[in-house]
Amino acid sequence: MNAPQKVGIGTPLSRVDGVAKVTGTAKYAAEYRVPDMLYGVTVVSAIAKGRIVTLNEEAARAVPGVIDIISHLNRPKHAWFNRSWKDELKIPGEPFKAFHDDRIQFAAQPIAVVVAKTFEAARFAATLVDVKYETEPHNIDFETSLAEKFMPGVGHRRNTYHPPKDHGDAERAFGEAPLQHAAEYHLAVEHQMQMEMHASTVHWHGDGTVTIYDKVQGSQTSKELVASAFGLGEKNVRVVNAFVGGGFGGALRPQWQLHVATMAAIHLQRSVRVVMTRSQMFSHAHRPECTYQIRLGAAADGKLVAVLGDATTSTSRFESNMEDIVTWGMMNYACSNIQGSYAIAPRDTYTSADMRAPGAATGMTLFEIAIDELAYKAGADPLAFRLLNYSDIDNMNRKPFTSKALREACHEGAERFGWAKRSPEPRSMKEGRELIGWGVATGLWEANFMKTSASAKLSADGHLEVASAASDIGTGTYTVMVQVAADTLGLLPESITARLGDSDLPTAPVEGGSWGAASTGAAVQLACQTIAKKLLKAAGGVEGRPFHDVSSIDELEFAGGYMIRRGDPTRRVGLLDAMRAGGLDVIEAQETASPGIGGMISLATKARNTHSAVFVEARVDEELDQVRITRVVIAVAAGRIINPKTARSQILGGVVMGIGMALHEETAPDKTLGKWINHSFGEYHVPAHADIEDIEVIFVDEPDPEVTPLGVKGLGEIGIVSVAAAVVNAIYHATGKRVRSLPVTVDKLLAV
Amino acid sequence: MIRFDYTRPGDIDAAIRSGTPVDAAYLAGGTNLVDLMKENVARPLKVVDINRLPLTGITELGDGGLRLGALVTNSQTAYNEQVQRRYPVVASAILAGASPQLRNAATNGGNINQRTRCYYFYDTDTPCNKRQPGQGCGAIGGFTRIHAILGASEQCIATHPSDLCVALAALEAKVQVTGPDGDREIAFAEYHRLPGDEPWADNTLRPGELVTAIDLPPKGFATNYTYLKLRDRRSYAFALVSIAVGLRLEEGKIAEARIAMGGVAHKPWRRREAEELLVEREPGHASFDEAARALLAGAVGQGANDFKIELGRRGIIRALAQAAAGTPQSQTDKRIA
């Protein structure tokens, strides 16, 4: 008798929430129907900085259906202390508090909400609110803001910030290096622009409790914020984010519509919904603008002798958002003289925020353009140059990796792409009027793991429910939870339901940092293992006691609805038979996975990272500088892959976003008005279908039992890192034109 | 969006009566007007839905031309057999724009009446003379990447966003309108206007006038033509510059030339002098470059859009080469021919 086939970790299971999503039964924050709900439409400031002098509401209040208008003048009491407004990210500074007072700190700041019986009445009335301002000088220009750049002192830094660690004498080594490259690189502001707009539907139950359907990457961070900032009390607030239409970091922090909707609900003691407009989506989170000076020195043989990086990113005047920019290049390459500095520059905008691979998507990408430039100076093949300077350890922290299959990724990617057929000289490949270029870059991201809890409940009808307050921002968390549970208990995915996106469920962090699959997966596995132990105990009552000599579930295989003695498949007990024998109607368990469990080694001794090698073919019209990205091969080393299908989708999405970063995405400031001016999907460009051609994803074999309990490293971010560098490098190889400022738009190519 | 009255008249006379007051607006496909109403930029108090009017046919004209009904959708026009065969530059220009969903809803009359995509026009928290006369122009001195390099004024540097109109300008189409004072025909070159001191007026329609049809003249330049659109992504972006070309070749020489540009001015940009430079010349880089420079003569950038002058010059040369070679730009293959 053979063990039944398992459908678990490693199988390309289609998304378990796929049908709900494509048939519209999956509900998003703005779609919940709540009885007697009112509609709030937010009025935002027309100026970038100053004070509200008067708010004339007369005409707006006269509109039939309008119930009330809430602003700083009549808002319900909210917490005074900044600590009551801190979300899970704990960005240092003074968090933005909607309607706090008459101060305007950024353009399109929410200043009032018109609440009406219908959305249409509220929208119309909102246009009639007449606001008079007293303006103050403002600055949104990054270049100008650099005069005020600073480094927050210890204790005033983001807790995720890693200061660069210098080694050797980089200045001297650079000065003496026979091969030198020094240049300044720049990344424009990008907005996360998830498909789903930020929305909060507050269900006011009337008994002191509220349920809030919120667009956020973590239900519990919204719950805590609402409970503390508005004094509702933790036990009275439940936040649901069962489906999230994209996040990209833009919804890691609860957004201002949550403040506005909650205040309106409290003020009116009614249920209220507030949804941002697409234009208002440009009023808050965005990837910081960055300037990065890179100096690289190499010996005559091409080996790096000096790496120096100095970067500044943008933040607001009221909070200090920080990223790791200069560390990635220092970590990635073998070099004994490294030196980095970092600062932030404040301007009169909302605080910049994490956006897919925050820091690395900027810092590693720009660094990989610089490395490419040095490779050409060294007369080396750009891939060979990277392998020549390959580091088997984290070069900055001087720590070994739990695993690093980047070399394999480079080789497999190059093989698949046909890199060997590349003509080395720029502008040497052509077909018709199109110049053809092949570029490469390598990517680096963190394999994170966060403390996460999950529960599991096995019923006598054979149905298993696993649950955690994690979020699925389109990444496949539901599916991963089902697969891990199926794998652990040997059940079919059809008999398993995953629940998430509800603050009442076991504690989980916000969905970000690529930690979701590893952390939620580990918690689900632990909870299911506890169920397994209870089943083993219950199996003691089965006739014939087939497991009389089994003391641990490690001696059992779980497959096909059975517990099976390893090495003796004839000794088996059905899970439901065990429950019956043990007199159990239901088995429940709740467990918490924390860093350090199982075989995980300590953060202090080893570096834990994902790696990638990206190969890009660009075709550029030689006269018109129109760029097409015709081919991408990306080889990813990310440990164990739970689901090759959803994993591939994650990487495809990252690559598409990377192409957008390279060629399209840019939020343009109007410096006079102090606002982002192209605030619509008509003029803020992301790639269209026509911009995306062949993309091939390879997952490199990288067994890593140390990194996390499941050997999983996470894939949310690595797909975008350095894609834009490979594009820029391919454009250079095609045209001989080096553009150091992203995105590479046609005007920049024409100017070279 | 403000509150408005909505009517759906069944005949043209009733439509004109409803549409004549200054606070009225005609609604066809709605792909532009409704957006502008949502943004609170268009604030009509009376919306006159003309979708029931009998303006939906594509019919042959006595002079050998073709009449495109104002309510024929952009998709129906682009995929019409006669249009594809006799006026491929019209079909190509339509397919270079928007998305299939938008083209399915947008009408020919609506297309030529669409408004600028200037960021400032769309944002009621910024000054705009086109939206609110006398406010000033936010774009001048602001972010001008998409703005005009030709025919702009100190009041307005907006561009006309239509692709179709660039082809119609090259073909010298005629716009049929009807209104309180009866029917009239407007030459395409006279239909749109430059901003001057009255930037709020995009075109020369009089109050209440309604576009009923667009007439394509007999000459379609169906052998040597192209519509080349250069933009910030390969689809679903307005033109940075676009060029419609029609050539008639005789014994290896250019007998007649039409060149119109989009994305550079408040209206499709044409200059007879530039076209005449090509007549009796052999197709080639030298003659094309002369024509390009003549068409762009006097072009002035605003800073962020300076590149349009050089991109425009190169684009015109390429478009002329495509047309002369009989290898028009494909709107499905994104490689530039």
mmCIF file with all atom_site columns, C-alpha atoms in Angstrom, chain B residues 193-267:
data_model
loop_
_atom_site.group_PDB
_atom_site.id
_atom_site.type_symbol
_atom_site.label_atom_id
_atom_site.label_alt_id
_atom_site.label_comp_id
_atom_site.label_asym_id
_atom_site.label_entity_id
_atom_site.label_seq_id
_atom_site.pdbx_PDB_ins_code
_atom_site.Cartn_x
_atom_site.Cartn_y
_atom_site.Cartn_z
_atom_site.occupancy
_atom_site.B_iso_or_equiv
_atom_site.pdbx_formal_charge
_atom_site.auth_seq_id
_atom_site.auth_comp_id
_atom_site.auth_asym_id
_atom_site.auth_atom_id
_atom_site.pdbx_PDB_model_num
ATOM 1  C CA . ARG B 1 193 ? -9.070  77.629 -33.344 1.00 0.00 ? 193 ARG B CA 1
ATOM 2  C CA . LEU B 1 194 ? -5.919  78.876 -31.667 1.00 0.00 ? 194 LEU B CA 1
ATOM 3  C CA . PRO B 1 195 ? -6.287  80.114 -28.090 1.00 0.00 ? 195 PRO B CA 1
ATOM 4  C CA . GLY B 1 196 ? -5.403  83.772 -28.656 1.00 0.00 ? 196 GLY B CA 1
ATOM 5  C CA . ASP B 1 197 ? -7.197  85.971 -26.148 1.00 0.00 ? 197 ASP B CA 1
ATOM 6  C CA . GLU B 1 198 ? -10.213 83.667 -25.956 1.00 0.00 ? 198 GLU B CA 1
ATOM 7  C CA . PRO B 1 199 ? -8.741  80.357 -24.872 1.00 0.00 ? 199 PRO B CA 1
ATOM 8  C CA . TRP B 1 200 ? -12.059 79.100 -23.523 1.00 0.00 ? 200 TRP B CA 1
ATOM 9  C CA . ALA B 1 201 ? -13.299 78.618 -27.096 1.00 0.00 ? 201 ALA B CA 1
ATOM 10 C CA . ASP B 1 202 ? -11.896 75.424 -28.590 1.00 0.00 ? 202 ASP B CA 1
ATOM 11 C CA . ASN B 1 203 ? -13.750 75.733 -31.875 1.00 0.00 ? 203 ASN B CA 1
ATOM 12 C CA . THR B 1 204 ? -15.915 77.991 -34.008 1.00 0.00 ? 204 THR B CA 1
ATOM 13 C CA . LEU B 1 205 ? -19.274 76.429 -33.191 1.00 0.00 ? 205 LEU B CA 1
ATOM 14 C CA . ARG B 1 206 ? -21.924 79.010 -32.354 1.00 0.00 ? 206 ARG B CA 1
ATOM 15 C CA . PRO B 1 207 ? -24.257 78.635 -29.376 1.00 0.00 ? 207 PRO B CA 1
ATOM 16 C CA . GLY B 1 208 ? -26.602 75.713 -29.868 1.00 0.00 ? 208 GLY B CA 1
ATOM 17 C CA . GLU B 1 209 ? -24.852 74.395 -32.933 1.00 0.00 ? 209 GLU B CA 1
ATOM 18 C CA . LEU B 1 210 ? -24.622 70.651 -33.184 1.00 0.00 ? 210 LEU B CA 1
ATOM 19 C CA . VAL B 1 211 ? -22.234 68.610 -35.308 1.00 0.00 ? 211 VAL B CA 1
ATOM 20 C CA . THR B 1 212 ? -24.282 66.305 -37.512 1.00 0.00 ? 212 THR B CA 1
ATOM 21 C CA . ALA B 1 213 ? -21.596 64.737 -39.696 1.00 0.00 ? 213 ALA B CA 1
ATOM 22 C CA . ILE B 1 214 ? -18.023 64.832 -40.865 1.00 0.00 ? 214 ILE B CA 1
ATOM 23 C CA . ASP B 1 215 ? -17.555 64.672 -44.616 1.00 0.00 ? 215 ASP B CA 1
ATOM 24 C CA . LEU B 1 216 ? -14.462 63.073 -46.047 1.00 0.00 ? 216 LEU B CA 1
ATOM 25 C CA . PRO B 1 217 ? -13.537 64.463 -49.484 1.00 0.00 ? 217 PRO B CA 1
ATOM 26 C CA . PRO B 1 218 ? -13.052 62.091 -52.442 1.00 0.00 ? 218 PRO B CA 1
ATOM 27 C CA . LYS B 1 219 ? -9.265  62.105 -52.084 1.00 0.00 ? 219 LYS B CA 1
ATOM 28 C CA . GLY B 1 220 ? -8.296  59.628 -49.367 1.00 0.00 ? 220 GLY B CA 1
ATOM 29 C CA . PHE B 1 221 ? -4.552  59.174 -50.019 1.00 0.00 ? 221 PHE B CA 1
ATOM 30 C CA . ALA B 1 222 ? -5.154  55.477 -49.466 1.00 0.00 ? 222 ALA B CA 1
ATOM 31 C CA . THR B 1 223 ? -1.877  54.334 -51.053 1.00 0.00 ? 223 THR B CA 1
ATOM 32 C CA . ASN B 1 224 ? 0.708   56.605 -49.482 1.00 0.00 ? 224 ASN B CA 1
ATOM 33 C CA . TYR B 1 225 ? -0.288  57.594 -45.990 1.00 0.00 ? 225 TYR B CA 1
ATOM 34 C CA . THR B 1 226 ? 0.569   57.071 -42.354 1.00 0.00 ? 226 THR B CA 1
ATOM 35 C CA . TYR B 1 227 ? -0.447  58.058 -38.869 1.00 0.00 ? 227 TYR B CA 1
ATOM 36 C CA . LEU B 1 228 ? 2.584   58.054 -36.591 1.00 0.00 ? 228 LEU B CA 1
ATOM 37 C CA . LYS B 1 229 ? 1.983   58.716 -32.920 1.00 0.00 ? 229 LYS B CA 1
ATOM 38 C CA . LEU B 1 230 ? 4.885   59.219 -30.509 1.00 0.00 ? 230 LEU B CA 1
ATOM 39 C CA . ARG B 1 231 ? 3.989   58.995 -26.845 1.00 0.00 ? 231 ARG B CA 1
ATOM 40 C CA . ASP B 1 232 ? 5.174   58.078 -23.368 1.00 0.00 ? 232 ASP B CA 1
ATOM 41 C CA . ARG B 1 233 ? 3.967   54.493 -23.551 1.00 0.00 ? 233 ARG B CA 1
ATOM 42 C CA . ARG B 1 234 ? 2.987   52.220 -26.396 1.00 0.00 ? 234 ARG B CA 1
ATOM 43 C CA . SER B 1 235 ? -0.757  52.497 -25.842 1.00 0.00 ? 235 SER B CA 1
ATOM 44 C CA . TYR B 1 236 ? -3.321  54.569 -23.969 1.00 0.00 ? 236 TYR B CA 1
ATOM 45 C CA . ALA B 1 237 ? -1.378  57.797 -23.824 1.00 0.00 ? 237 ALA B CA 1
ATOM 46 C CA . PHE B 1 238 ? -1.982  61.073 -25.560 1.00 0.00 ? 238 PHE B CA 1
ATOM 47 C CA . ALA B 1 239 ? 0.436   62.056 -28.280 1.00 0.00 ? 239 ALA B CA 1
ATOM 48 C CA . LEU B 1 240 ? 3.572   63.952 -27.407 1.00 0.00 ? 240 LEU B CA 1
ATOM 49 C CA . VAL B 1 241 ? 3.631   64.535 -31.136 1.00 0.00 ? 241 VAL B CA 1
ATOM 50 C CA . SER B 1 242 ? 1.709   62.753 -33.855 1.00 0.00 ? 242 SER B CA 1
ATOM 51 C CA . ILE B 1 243 ? 1.797   63.107 -37.604 1.00 0.00 ? 243 ILE B CA 1
ATOM 52 C CA . ALA B 1 244 ? -0.772  62.286 -40.265 1.00 0.00 ? 244 ALA B CA 1
ATOM 53 C CA . VAL B 1 245 ? 0.565   62.201 -43.802 1.00 0.00 ? 245 VAL B CA 1
ATOM 54 C CA . GLY B 1 246 ? -1.076  61.734 -47.184 1.00 0.00 ? 246 GLY B CA 1
ATOM 55 C CA . LEU B 1 247 ? 1.027   61.750 -50.339 1.00 0.00 ? 247 LEU B CA 1
ATOM 56 C CA . ARG B 1 248 ? 0.219   61.394 -54.013 1.00 0.00 ? 248 ARG B CA 1
ATOM 57 C CA . LEU B 1 249 ? 3.189   60.136 -55.974 1.00 0.00 ? 249 LEU B CA 1
ATOM 58 C CA . GLU B 1 250 ? 3.587   60.413 -59.732 1.00 0.00 ? 250 GLU B CA 1
ATOM 59 C CA . GLU B 1 251 ? 6.518   58.851 -61.537 1.00 0.00 ? 251 GLU B CA 1
ATOM 60 C CA . GLY B 1 252 ? 8.639   58.755 -58.429 1.00 0.00 ? 252 GLY B CA 1
ATOM 61 C CA . LYS B 1 253 ? 7.945   62.345 -57.458 1.00 0.00 ? 253 LYS B CA 1
ATOM 62 C CA . ILE B 1 254 ? 5.595   63.843 -54.938 1.00 0.00 ? 254 ILE B CA 1
ATOM 63 C CA . ALA B 1 255 ? 2.632   65.377 -56.750 1.00 0.00 ? 255 ALA B CA 1
ATOM 64 C CA . GLU B 1 256 ? 0.673   66.346 -53.675 1.00 0.00 ? 256 GLU B CA 1
ATOM 65 C CA . ALA B 1 257 ? 1.384   66.280 -49.940 1.00 0.00 ? 257 ALA B CA 1
ATOM 66 C CA . ARG B 1 258 ? -0.631  66.708 -46.778 1.00 0.00 ? 258 ARG B CA 1
ATOM 67 C CA . ILE B 1 259 ? 0.990   66.819 -43.346 1.00 0.00 ? 259 ILE B CA 1
ATOM 68 C CA . ALA B 1 260 ? -0.836  67.516 -40.091 1.00 0.00 ? 260 ALA B CA 1
ATOM 69 C CA . MET B 1 261 ? 0.531   67.343 -36.567 1.00 0.00 ? 261 MET B CA 1
ATOM 70 C CA . GLY B 1 262 ? -1.111  66.582 -33.268 1.00 0.00 ? 262 GLY B CA 1
ATOM 71 C CA . GLY B 1 263 ? 0.063   67.207 -29.725 1.00 0.00 ? 263 GLY B CA 1
ATOM 72 C CA . VAL B 1 264 ? 1.780   70.467 -30.602 1.00 0.00 ? 264 VAL B CA 1
ATOM 73 C CA . ALA B 1 265 ? -0.931  73.114 -30.746 1.00 0.00 ? 265 ALA B CA 1
ATOM 74 C CA . HIS B 1 266 ? -4.463  74.073 -29.762 1.00 0.00 ? 266 HIS B CA 1
ATOM 75 C CA . LYS B 1 267 ? -5.588  72.546 -33.076 1.00 0.00 ? 267 LYS B CA 1
#
